[in-house]
């Protein structure tokens, strides 16, 4: 079978493409015949995530801060706007950059979409629901966010980004999509990004104490990265402009999650407790009825299978001396 000529391939821009999710998305797009241009300033990303693409003629990496004007010559078909610090530790350390990339970066990405007549998807978040008073969270819920709390820099930036995206859609007629991503995990998460999955797995593998914040009764619902990326590509190719939750509805307490990771790592770690961060949501579970009905999507990867793949990744970093 002959390959599609390069000039006829769809051209995708992935902002934040050197990060955890952006790099997995890039791999899937390349495997589906896209040319991919990554725009990333590496503020929380890592070139190692895309090192395997270095010699791929369909892949281009551009070191660029997307809060600044984005200048891309030629055709662009799809923009996947993923640039933003995403872990609570990152956005607490980078509050202004987080606000700027959510606001100014989204404005620049939408401006590019408008100029190129490209379709844009915004990587939004379950944090738009804040500490939710409705459970599980449907897309119709407006949320319970503290705008001036430490997490407000991320939550409000994403809420602004959603508002800006809908304004470009309604006022300028840009084709837009919004995905509200719930906690996602997998290989290529930064070992020290402070999120619960890398924190628990690296502690468990080193037999160091696993630190549970608060009493650990707060809940989260964890989605494996391949499930998430499949859902996001289906949403991009759909004709639905309003937000869609993508995540795994299997909910568990953070304490039970620590016990499960300890078991899968065959670890002797003790479980210790530290104070709960300010405004840490007490419950979180996506209502995925919309994704099921519109996209015929639902997660397939079992928690233990996904965690085992992720554990192997972190074990590899430890045995190769990278951690
Ligand atoms: P990540 O930190 O691994 O990736 C984010 C990438 O964006 C990094 O490579 C970083 O360098 C880049 N970036 C940040 N600011 C930039 C800027 N101004 N210009 C250019 N590049 C910039 O995080 P991730 O987990 O891959 O998250 C990706 C996106 O998905 C984010 O928008 C995040 O808000 C969203 N999201 C992720 C999750 C999750 O569970 N992983 C959940 C909800 C939403
Ligand atoms: N958490 C924890 N120990 C850690 C890191 C996180 O107990 O070392 C808890 C955190 O307080 C939250 C949950 O795990 O209740 C998920 O945290 P994460 O930072 O992964 O993302 P969030 O869902 O809060 O955005």
PDB file of N, CA, C and O and ligand atoms in Angstrom, residues 15-23 39-46 49 64-68 81-87 90 97 100-101 105 122-127 154 158 179-185 188-190 193 195 228, ligand 1:
ATOM      1  N   UNK A  15      -0.240  22.243  21.060  1.00  0.00           N
ATOM      2  CA  UNK A  15       0.437  23.097  22.040  1.00  0.00           C
ATOM      3  C   UNK A  15       0.600  22.265  23.322  1.00  0.00           C
ATOM      4  O   UNK A  15      -0.277  21.478  23.678  1.00  0.00           O
ATOM      5  N   UNK A  16       1.755  22.420  23.966  1.00  0.00           N
ATOM      6  CA  UNK A  16       2.017  21.565  25.133  1.00  0.00           C
ATOM      7  C   UNK A  16       2.350  20.140  24.725  1.00  0.00           C
ATOM      8  O   UNK A  16       2.184  19.207  25.511  1.00  0.00           O
ATOM      9  N   UNK A  17       2.829  19.975  23.496  1.00  0.00           N
ATOM     10  CA  UNK A  17       3.038  18.633  22.927  1.00  0.00           C
ATOM     11  C   UNK A  17       4.204  17.862  23.519  1.00  0.00           C
ATOM     12  O   UNK A  17       4.343  16.672  23.237  1.00  0.00           O
ATOM     13  N   UNK A  18       5.050  18.515  24.325  1.00  0.00           N
ATOM     14  CA  UNK A  18       6.153  17.773  24.973  1.00  0.00           C
ATOM     15  C   UNK A  18       5.773  17.342  26.392  1.00  0.00           C
ATOM     16  O   UNK A  18       6.602  16.819  27.130  1.00  0.00           O
ATOM     17  N   UNK A  19       4.527  17.571  26.757  1.00  0.00           N
ATOM     18  CA  UNK A  19       4.069  17.167  28.088  1.00  0.00           C
ATOM     19  C   UNK A  19       3.557  15.735  28.076  1.00  0.00           C
ATOM     20  O   UNK A  19       3.648  15.019  27.064  1.00  0.00           O
ATOM     21  N   UNK A  20       3.002  15.336  29.192  1.00  0.00           N
ATOM     22  CA  UNK A  20       2.479  13.975  29.358  1.00  0.00           C
ATOM     23  C   UNK A  20       1.396  13.671  28.318  1.00  0.00           C
ATOM     24  O   UNK A  20       1.563  12.810  27.446  1.00  0.00           O
ATOM     25  N   UNK A  21       0.289  14.394  28.365  1.00  0.00           N
ATOM     26  CA  UNK A  21      -0.821  14.072  27.458  1.00  0.00           C
ATOM     27  C   UNK A  21      -0.494  14.441  26.019  1.00  0.00           C
ATOM     28  O   UNK A  21      -0.804  13.690  25.088  1.00  0.00           O
ATOM     29  N   UNK A  22       0.129  15.618  25.828  1.00  0.00           N
ATOM     30  CA  UNK A  22       0.424  16.095  24.473  1.00  0.00           C
ATOM     31  C   UNK A  22       1.309  15.121  23.706  1.00  0.00           C
ATOM     32  O   UNK A  22       1.133  14.925  22.496  1.00  0.00           O
ATOM     33  N   UNK A  23       2.264  14.481  24.400  1.00  0.00           N
ATOM     34  CA  UNK A  23       3.170  13.555  23.692  1.00  0.00           C
ATOM     35  C   UNK A  23       2.423  12.271  23.307  1.00  0.00           C
ATOM     36  O   UNK A  23       2.658  11.715  22.229  1.00  0.00           O
ATOM     37  N   UNK A  39       4.210  22.902  19.677  1.00  0.00           N
ATOM     38  CA  UNK A  39       4.640  24.193  20.236  1.00  0.00           C
ATOM     39  C   UNK A  39       4.709  24.032  21.742  1.00  0.00           C
ATOM     40  O   UNK A  39       3.693  23.788  22.392  1.00  0.00           O
ATOM     41  N   UNK A  40       5.891  24.176  22.315  1.00  0.00           N
ATOM     42  CA  UNK A  40       6.044  23.945  23.760  1.00  0.00           C
ATOM     43  C   UNK A  40       7.236  24.754  24.254  1.00  0.00           C
ATOM     44  O   UNK A  40       8.278  24.784  23.594  1.00  0.00           O
ATOM     45  N   UNK A  41       7.094  25.408  25.400  1.00  0.00           N
ATOM     46  CA  UNK A  41       8.243  26.138  25.968  1.00  0.00           C
ATOM     47  C   UNK A  41       8.932  25.327  27.070  1.00  0.00           C
ATOM     48  O   UNK A  41       9.800  25.846  27.761  1.00  0.00           O
ATOM     49  N   UNK A  42       8.513  24.082  27.241  1.00  0.00           N
ATOM     50  CA  UNK A  42       9.157  23.129  28.165  1.00  0.00           C
ATOM     51  C   UNK A  42       9.101  23.567  29.622  1.00  0.00           C
ATOM     52  O   UNK A  42       9.897  23.117  30.437  1.00  0.00           O
ATOM     53  N   UNK A  43       8.136  24.411  29.975  1.00  0.00           N
ATOM     54  CA  UNK A  43       8.084  24.901  31.358  1.00  0.00           C
ATOM     55  C   UNK A  43       7.763  23.762  32.332  1.00  0.00           C
ATOM     56  O   UNK A  43       8.286  23.724  33.444  1.00  0.00           O
ATOM     57  N   UNK A  44       6.905  22.838  31.927  1.00  0.00           N
ATOM     58  CA  UNK A  44       6.687  21.619  32.731  1.00  0.00           C
ATOM     59  C   UNK A  44       6.869  20.361  31.878  1.00  0.00           C
ATOM     60  O   UNK A  44       6.730  19.250  32.385  1.00  0.00           O
ATOM     61  N   UNK A  45       7.148  20.531  30.599  1.00  0.00           N
ATOM     62  CA  UNK A  45       7.294  19.380  29.700  1.00  0.00           C
ATOM     63  C   UNK A  45       8.725  18.880  29.680  1.00  0.00           C
ATOM     64  O   UNK A  45       9.597  19.395  30.379  1.00  0.00           O
ATOM     65  N   UNK A  46       8.973  17.881  28.829  1.00  0.00           N
ATOM     66  CA  UNK A  46      10.276  17.234  28.816  1.00  0.00           C
ATOM     67  C   UNK A  46      10.536  16.725  27.399  1.00  0.00           C
ATOM     68  O   UNK A  46       9.730  15.957  26.864  1.00  0.00           O
ATOM     69  N   UNK A  49      10.117  13.092  26.302  1.00  0.00           N
ATOM     70  CA  UNK A  49       8.804  12.534  25.924  1.00  0.00           C
ATOM     71  C   UNK A  49       8.625  12.433  24.413  1.00  0.00           C
ATOM     72  O   UNK A  49       7.766  11.683  23.940  1.00  0.00           O
ATOM     73  N   UNK A  64       8.364  27.366  21.825  1.00  0.00           N
ATOM     74  CA  UNK A  64       7.626  28.634  21.755  1.00  0.00           C
ATOM     75  C   UNK A  64       6.689  28.756  22.942  1.00  0.00           C
ATOM     76  O   UNK A  64       6.023  27.783  23.319  1.00  0.00           O
ATOM     77  N   UNK A  65       6.639  29.942  23.515  1.00  0.00           N
ATOM     78  CA  UNK A  65       5.674  30.243  24.577  1.00  0.00           C
ATOM     79  C   UNK A  65       4.385  30.706  23.905  1.00  0.00           C
ATOM     80  O   UNK A  65       4.347  31.770  23.281  1.00  0.00           O
ATOM     81  N   UNK A  66       3.320  29.936  24.054  1.00  0.00           N
ATOM     82  CA  UNK A  66       2.099  30.235  23.288  1.00  0.00           C
ATOM     83  C   UNK A  66       1.303  31.419  23.847  1.00  0.00           C
ATOM     84  O   UNK A  66       0.261  31.771  23.283  1.00  0.00           O
ATOM     85  N   UNK A  67       1.791  32.046  24.908  1.00  0.00           N
ATOM     86  CA  UNK A  67       1.153  33.312  25.307  1.00  0.00           C
ATOM     87  C   UNK A  67       1.601  34.438  24.364  1.00  0.00           C
ATOM     88  O   UNK A  67       1.003  35.507  24.351  1.00  0.00           O
ATOM     89  N   UNK A  68       2.673  34.178  23.577  1.00  0.00           N
ATOM     90  CA  UNK A  68       3.143  35.142  22.566  1.00  0.00           C
ATOM     91  C   UNK A  68       2.527  34.779  21.216  1.00  0.00           C
ATOM     92  O   UNK A  68       2.132  33.631  21.001  1.00  0.00           O
ATOM     93  N   UNK A  81      -5.094  22.283  21.826  1.00  0.00           N
ATOM     94  CA  UNK A  81      -4.493  23.280  22.740  1.00  0.00           C
ATOM     95  C   UNK A  81      -4.361  22.682  24.144  1.00  0.00           C
ATOM     96  O   UNK A  81      -5.280  22.736  24.950  1.00  0.00           O
ATOM     97  N   UNK A  82      -3.167  22.127  24.389  1.00  0.00           N
ATOM     98  CA  UNK A  82      -2.896  21.410  25.643  1.00  0.00           C
ATOM     99  C   UNK A  82      -1.920  22.145  26.545  1.00  0.00           C
ATOM    100  O   UNK A  82      -1.630  21.673  27.644  1.00  0.00           O
ATOM    101  N   UNK A  83      -1.360  23.268  26.094  1.00  0.00           N
ATOM    102  CA  UNK A  83      -0.324  23.938  26.894  1.00  0.00           C
ATOM    103  C   UNK A  83      -0.917  24.499  28.174  1.00  0.00           C
ATOM    104  O   UNK A  83      -1.858  25.296  28.130  1.00  0.00           O
ATOM    105  N   UNK A  84      -0.392  24.076  29.294  1.00  0.00           N
ATOM    106  CA  UNK A  84      -0.726  24.618  30.621  1.00  0.00           C
ATOM    107  C   UNK A  84      -0.077  23.742  31.681  1.00  0.00           C
ATOM    108  O   UNK A  84      -0.123  22.512  31.560  1.00  0.00           O
ATOM    109  N   UNK A  85       0.510  24.355  32.711  1.00  0.00           N
ATOM    110  CA  UNK A  85       0.865  23.522  33.865  1.00  0.00           C
ATOM    111  C   UNK A  85      -0.403  22.803  34.324  1.00  0.00           C
ATOM    112  O   UNK A  85      -1.502  23.367  34.256  1.00  0.00           O
ATOM    113  N   UNK A  86      -0.251  21.559  34.809  1.00  0.00           N
ATOM    114  CA  UNK A  86      -1.451  20.772  35.090  1.00  0.00           C
ATOM    115  C   UNK A  86      -1.468  20.160  36.479  1.00  0.00           C
ATOM    116  O   UNK A  86      -2.516  19.742  36.952  1.00  0.00           O
ATOM    117  N   UNK A  87      -0.308  20.082  37.122  1.00  0.00           N
ATOM    118  CA  UNK A  87      -0.311  19.467  38.451  1.00  0.00           C
ATOM    119  C   UNK A  87      -0.453  20.568  39.502  1.00  0.00           C
ATOM    120  O   UNK A  87       0.069  21.673  39.319  1.00  0.00           O
ATOM    121  N   UNK A  90       2.707  22.296  40.283  1.00  0.00           N
ATOM    122  CA  UNK A  90       3.190  23.165  39.199  1.00  0.00           C
ATOM    123  C   UNK A  90       2.421  24.480  39.177  1.00  0.00           C
ATOM    124  O   UNK A  90       3.009  25.557  39.084  1.00  0.00           O
ATOM    125  N   UNK A  97       2.164  32.300  35.187  1.00  0.00           N
ATOM    126  CA  UNK A  97       2.290  31.593  33.891  1.00  0.00           C
ATOM    127  C   UNK A  97       1.038  30.762  33.606  1.00  0.00           C
ATOM    128  O   UNK A  97       0.606  30.643  32.461  1.00  0.00           O
ATOM    129  N   UNK A 100      -1.640  33.107  32.547  1.00  0.00           N
ATOM    130  CA  UNK A 100      -1.359  33.665  31.218  1.00  0.00           C
ATOM    131  C   UNK A 100      -1.585  32.643  30.111  1.00  0.00           C
ATOM    132  O   UNK A 100      -2.154  32.964  29.066  1.00  0.00           O
ATOM    133  N   UNK A 101      -1.158  31.406  30.337  1.00  0.00           N
ATOM    134  CA  UNK A 101      -1.326  30.436  29.239  1.00  0.00           C
ATOM    135  C   UNK A 101      -2.807  30.083  29.062  1.00  0.00           C
ATOM    136  O   UNK A 101      -3.282  29.897  27.934  1.00  0.00           O
ATOM    137  N   UNK A 105      -2.684  32.495  26.155  1.00  0.00           N
ATOM    138  CA  UNK A 105      -2.313  31.373  25.287  1.00  0.00           C
ATOM    139  C   UNK A 105      -3.524  30.846  24.526  1.00  0.00           C
ATOM    140  O   UNK A 105      -3.441  30.527  23.338  1.00  0.00           O
ATOM    141  N   UNK A 122      -9.911  22.559  23.021  1.00  0.00           N
ATOM    142  CA  UNK A 122      -9.312  23.050  24.271  1.00  0.00           C
ATOM    143  C   UNK A 122      -9.250  21.907  25.283  1.00  0.00           C
ATOM    144  O   UNK A 122     -10.273  21.275  25.571  1.00  0.00           O
ATOM    145  N   UNK A 123      -8.051  21.686  25.850  1.00  0.00           N
ATOM    146  CA  UNK A 123      -7.920  20.729  26.958  1.00  0.00           C
ATOM    147  C   UNK A 123      -8.350  21.447  28.229  1.00  0.00           C
ATOM    148  O   UNK A 123      -7.583  22.184  28.838  1.00  0.00           O
ATOM    149  N   UNK A 124      -9.615  21.268  28.597  1.00  0.00           N
ATOM    150  CA  UNK A 124     -10.109  21.849  29.842  1.00  0.00           C
ATOM    151  C   UNK A 124     -10.065  20.768  30.924  1.00  0.00           C
ATOM    152  O   UNK A 124      -9.406  19.734  30.752  1.00  0.00           O
ATOM    153  N   UNK A 125     -10.748  20.988  32.021  1.00  0.00           N
ATOM    154  CA  UNK A 125     -10.489  20.141  33.183  1.00  0.00           C
ATOM    155  C   UNK A 125     -11.692  19.995  34.101  1.00  0.00           C
ATOM    156  O   UNK A 125     -12.543  20.894  34.181  1.00  0.00           O
ATOM    157  N   UNK A 126     -11.694  18.909  34.833  1.00  0.00           N
ATOM    158  CA  UNK A 126     -12.697  18.701  35.877  1.00  0.00           C
ATOM    159  C   UNK A 126     -12.580  19.763  36.972  1.00  0.00           C
ATOM    160  O   UNK A 126     -13.513  19.938  37.755  1.00  0.00           O
ATOM    161  N   UNK A 127     -11.424  20.465  37.039  1.00  0.00           N
ATOM    162  CA  UNK A 127     -11.273  21.541  38.033  1.00  0.00           C
ATOM    163  C   UNK A 127     -12.263  22.677  37.773  1.00  0.00           C
ATOM    164  O   UNK A 127     -12.491  23.510  38.648  1.00  0.00           O
ATOM    165  N   UNK A 154      -5.538  28.134  38.327  1.00  0.00           N
ATOM    166  CA  UNK A 154      -5.737  27.096  37.300  1.00  0.00           C
ATOM    167  C   UNK A 154      -7.206  27.011  36.928  1.00  0.00           C
ATOM    168  O   UNK A 154      -7.572  27.077  35.755  1.00  0.00           O
ATOM    169  N   UNK A 158      -8.846  28.106  33.281  1.00  0.00           N
ATOM    170  CA  UNK A 158      -9.521  27.153  32.393  1.00  0.00           C
ATOM    171  C   UNK A 158     -10.969  27.566  32.150  1.00  0.00           C
ATOM    172  O   UNK A 158     -11.500  27.371  31.054  1.00  0.00           O
ATOM    173  N   UNK A 179     -12.849  19.673  25.785  1.00  0.00           N
ATOM    174  CA  UNK A 179     -12.863  18.428  26.557  1.00  0.00           C
ATOM    175  C   UNK A 179     -12.531  18.746  28.007  1.00  0.00           C
ATOM    176  O   UNK A 179     -11.543  19.414  28.306  1.00  0.00           O
ATOM    177  N   UNK A 180     -13.396  18.298  28.916  1.00  0.00           N
ATOM    178  CA  UNK A 180     -13.103  18.418  30.347  1.00  0.00           C
ATOM    179  C   UNK A 180     -12.468  17.101  30.792  1.00  0.00           C
ATOM    180  O   UNK A 180     -13.151  16.079  30.919  1.00  0.00           O
ATOM    181  N   UNK A 181     -11.174  17.172  31.017  1.00  0.00           N
ATOM    182  CA  UNK A 181     -10.389  15.974  31.328  1.00  0.00           C
ATOM    183  C   UNK A 181     -10.408  15.729  32.832  1.00  0.00           C
ATOM    184  O   UNK A 181     -10.148  16.642  33.613  1.00  0.00           O
ATOM    185  N   UNK A 182     -10.704  14.500  33.222  1.00  0.00           N
ATOM    186  CA  UNK A 182     -10.619  14.086  34.633  1.00  0.00           C
ATOM    187  C   UNK A 182      -9.278  13.368  34.848  1.00  0.00           C
ATOM    188  O   UNK A 182      -8.652  12.924  33.887  1.00  0.00           O
ATOM    189  N   UNK A 183      -8.878  13.229  36.119  1.00  0.00           N
ATOM    190  CA  UNK A 183      -7.551  12.683  36.461  1.00  0.00           C
ATOM    191  C   UNK A 183      -7.123  11.557  35.525  1.00  0.00           C
ATOM    192  O   UNK A 183      -7.776  10.506  35.479  1.00  0.00           O
ATOM    193  N   UNK A 184      -6.021  11.790  34.831  1.00  0.00           N
ATOM    194  CA  UNK A 184      -5.502  10.806  33.880  1.00  0.00           C
ATOM    195  C   UNK A 184      -4.064  10.461  34.262  1.00  0.00           C
ATOM    196  O   UNK A 184      -3.334  11.323  34.739  1.00  0.00           O
ATOM    197  N   UNK A 185      -3.687   9.202  34.037  1.00  0.00           N
ATOM    198  CA  UNK A 185      -2.357   8.757  34.453  1.00  0.00           C
ATOM    199  C   UNK A 185      -1.769   7.853  33.389  1.00  0.00           C
ATOM    200  O   UNK A 185      -2.486   7.335  32.520  1.00  0.00           O
ATOM    201  N   UNK A 188       5.196   8.580  31.237  1.00  0.00           N
ATOM    202  CA  UNK A 188       5.623   9.942  30.866  1.00  0.00           C
ATOM    203  C   UNK A 188       5.106  11.014  31.805  1.00  0.00           C
ATOM    204  O   UNK A 188       5.343  12.191  31.575  1.00  0.00           O
ATOM    205  N   UNK A 189       4.374  10.633  32.868  1.00  0.00           N
ATOM    206  CA  UNK A 189       4.099  11.658  33.884  1.00  0.00           C
ATOM    207  C   UNK A 189       5.447  12.006  34.508  1.00  0.00           C
ATOM    208  O   UNK A 189       6.329  11.139  34.633  1.00  0.00           O
ATOM    209  N   UNK A 190       5.628  13.267  34.878  1.00  0.00           N
ATOM    210  CA  UNK A 190       6.905  13.659  35.490  1.00  0.00           C
ATOM    211  C   UNK A 190       6.978  13.070  36.896  1.00  0.00           C
ATOM    212  O   UNK A 190       6.044  13.257  37.688  1.00  0.00           O
ATOM    213  N   UNK A 193       6.181  15.559  39.705  1.00  0.00           N
ATOM    214  CA  UNK A 193       5.212  16.648  39.474  1.00  0.00           C
ATOM    215  C   UNK A 193       4.211  16.782  40.622  1.00  0.00           C
ATOM    216  O   UNK A 193       3.375  17.668  40.622  1.00  0.00           O
ATOM    217  N   UNK A 195       1.732  15.021  41.480  1.00  0.00           N
ATOM    218  CA  UNK A 195       0.403  14.423  41.359  1.00  0.00           C
ATOM    219  C   UNK A 195       0.415  13.049  42.020  1.00  0.00           C
ATOM    220  O   UNK A 195       1.452  12.418  42.189  1.00  0.00           O
ATOM    221  N   UNK A 228      -8.151   8.028  27.415  1.00  0.00           N
ATOM    222  CA  UNK A 228      -8.437   9.468  27.325  1.00  0.00           C
ATOM    223  C   UNK A 228      -8.168  10.005  25.914  1.00  0.00           C
ATOM    224  O   UNK A 228      -8.991  10.713  25.330  1.00  0.00           O
TER     225      UNK A 228
HETATM  226  P1  LIG B   1       2.136  18.551  31.408  1.00  0.00           P
HETATM  227  O1  LIG B   1       2.658  19.545  32.390  1.00  0.00           O
HETATM  228  O2  LIG B   1       2.842  17.233  31.300  1.00  0.00           O
HETATM  229  O3  LIG B   1       2.069  19.176  29.955  1.00  0.00           O
HETATM  230  C1  LIG B   1       1.781  20.529  29.726  1.00  0.00           C
HETATM  231  C2  LIG B   1       2.722  21.012  28.628  1.00  0.00           C
HETATM  232  O4  LIG B   1       2.404  22.387  28.333  1.00  0.00           O
HETATM  233  C3  LIG B   1       4.181  20.984  29.059  1.00  0.00           C
HETATM  234  O5  LIG B   1       4.964  20.346  28.052  1.00  0.00           O
HETATM  235  C4  LIG B   1       4.552  22.449  29.198  1.00  0.00           C
HETATM  236  O6  LIG B   1       5.924  22.714  28.974  1.00  0.00           O
HETATM  237  C5  LIG B   1       3.627  23.092  28.174  1.00  0.00           C
HETATM  238  N1  LIG B   1       3.362  24.523  28.418  1.00  0.00           N
HETATM  239  C6  LIG B   1       2.897  25.101  29.553  1.00  0.00           C
HETATM  240  N2  LIG B   1       2.803  26.437  29.386  1.00  0.00           N
HETATM  241  C7  LIG B   1       3.193  26.702  28.115  1.00  0.00           C
HETATM  242  C8  LIG B   1       3.297  27.886  27.338  1.00  0.00           C
HETATM  243  N3  LIG B   1       3.003  29.095  27.835  1.00  0.00           N
HETATM  244  N4  LIG B   1       3.725  27.790  26.056  1.00  0.00           N
HETATM  245  C9  LIG B   1       4.036  26.584  25.520  1.00  0.00           C
HETATM  246  N5  LIG B   1       3.958  25.427  26.211  1.00  0.00           N
HETATM  247  C10 LIG B   1       3.548  25.487  27.489  1.00  0.00           C
HETATM  248  O7  LIG B   1       0.595  18.309  31.769  1.00  0.00           O
HETATM  249  P2  LIG B   1      -0.468  17.279  31.167  1.00  0.00           P
HETATM  250  O8  LIG B   1      -0.932  16.405  32.263  1.00  0.00           O
HETATM  251  O9  LIG B   1       0.046  16.665  29.927  1.00  0.00           O
HETATM  252  O10 LIG B   1      -1.672  18.261  30.817  1.00  0.00           O
HETATM  253  C11 LIG B   1      -1.895  18.712  29.484  1.00  0.00           C
HETATM  254  C12 LIG B   1      -3.189  19.510  29.421  1.00  0.00           C
HETATM  255  O11 LIG B   1      -4.286  18.702  29.856  1.00  0.00           O
HETATM  256  C13 LIG B   1      -3.190  20.763  30.299  1.00  0.00           C
HETATM  257  O12 LIG B   1      -3.845  21.807  29.602  1.00  0.00           O
HETATM  258  C14 LIG B   1      -4.019  20.348  31.505  1.00  0.00           C
HETATM  259  O13 LIG B   1      -4.663  21.433  32.093  1.00  0.00           O
HETATM  260  C15 LIG B   1      -5.006  19.367  30.884  1.00  0.00           C
HETATM  261  N6  LIG B   1      -5.484  18.398  31.889  1.00  0.00           N
HETATM  262  C16 LIG B   1      -4.729  17.324  32.275  1.00  0.00           C
HETATM  263  C17 LIG B   1      -5.230  16.440  33.219  1.00  0.00           C
HETATM  264  C18 LIG B   1      -4.457  15.203  33.641  1.00  0.00           C
HETATM  265  O14 LIG B   1      -4.985  14.425  34.464  1.00  0.00           O
HETATM  266  N7  LIG B   1      -3.270  14.939  33.140  1.00  0.00           N
HETATM  267  C19 LIG B   1      -6.493  16.648  33.810  1.00  0.00           C
HETATM  268  C20 LIG B   1      -7.215  17.780  33.426  1.00  0.00           C
HETATM  269  C21 LIG B   1      -6.717  18.622  32.436  1.00  0.00           C
END
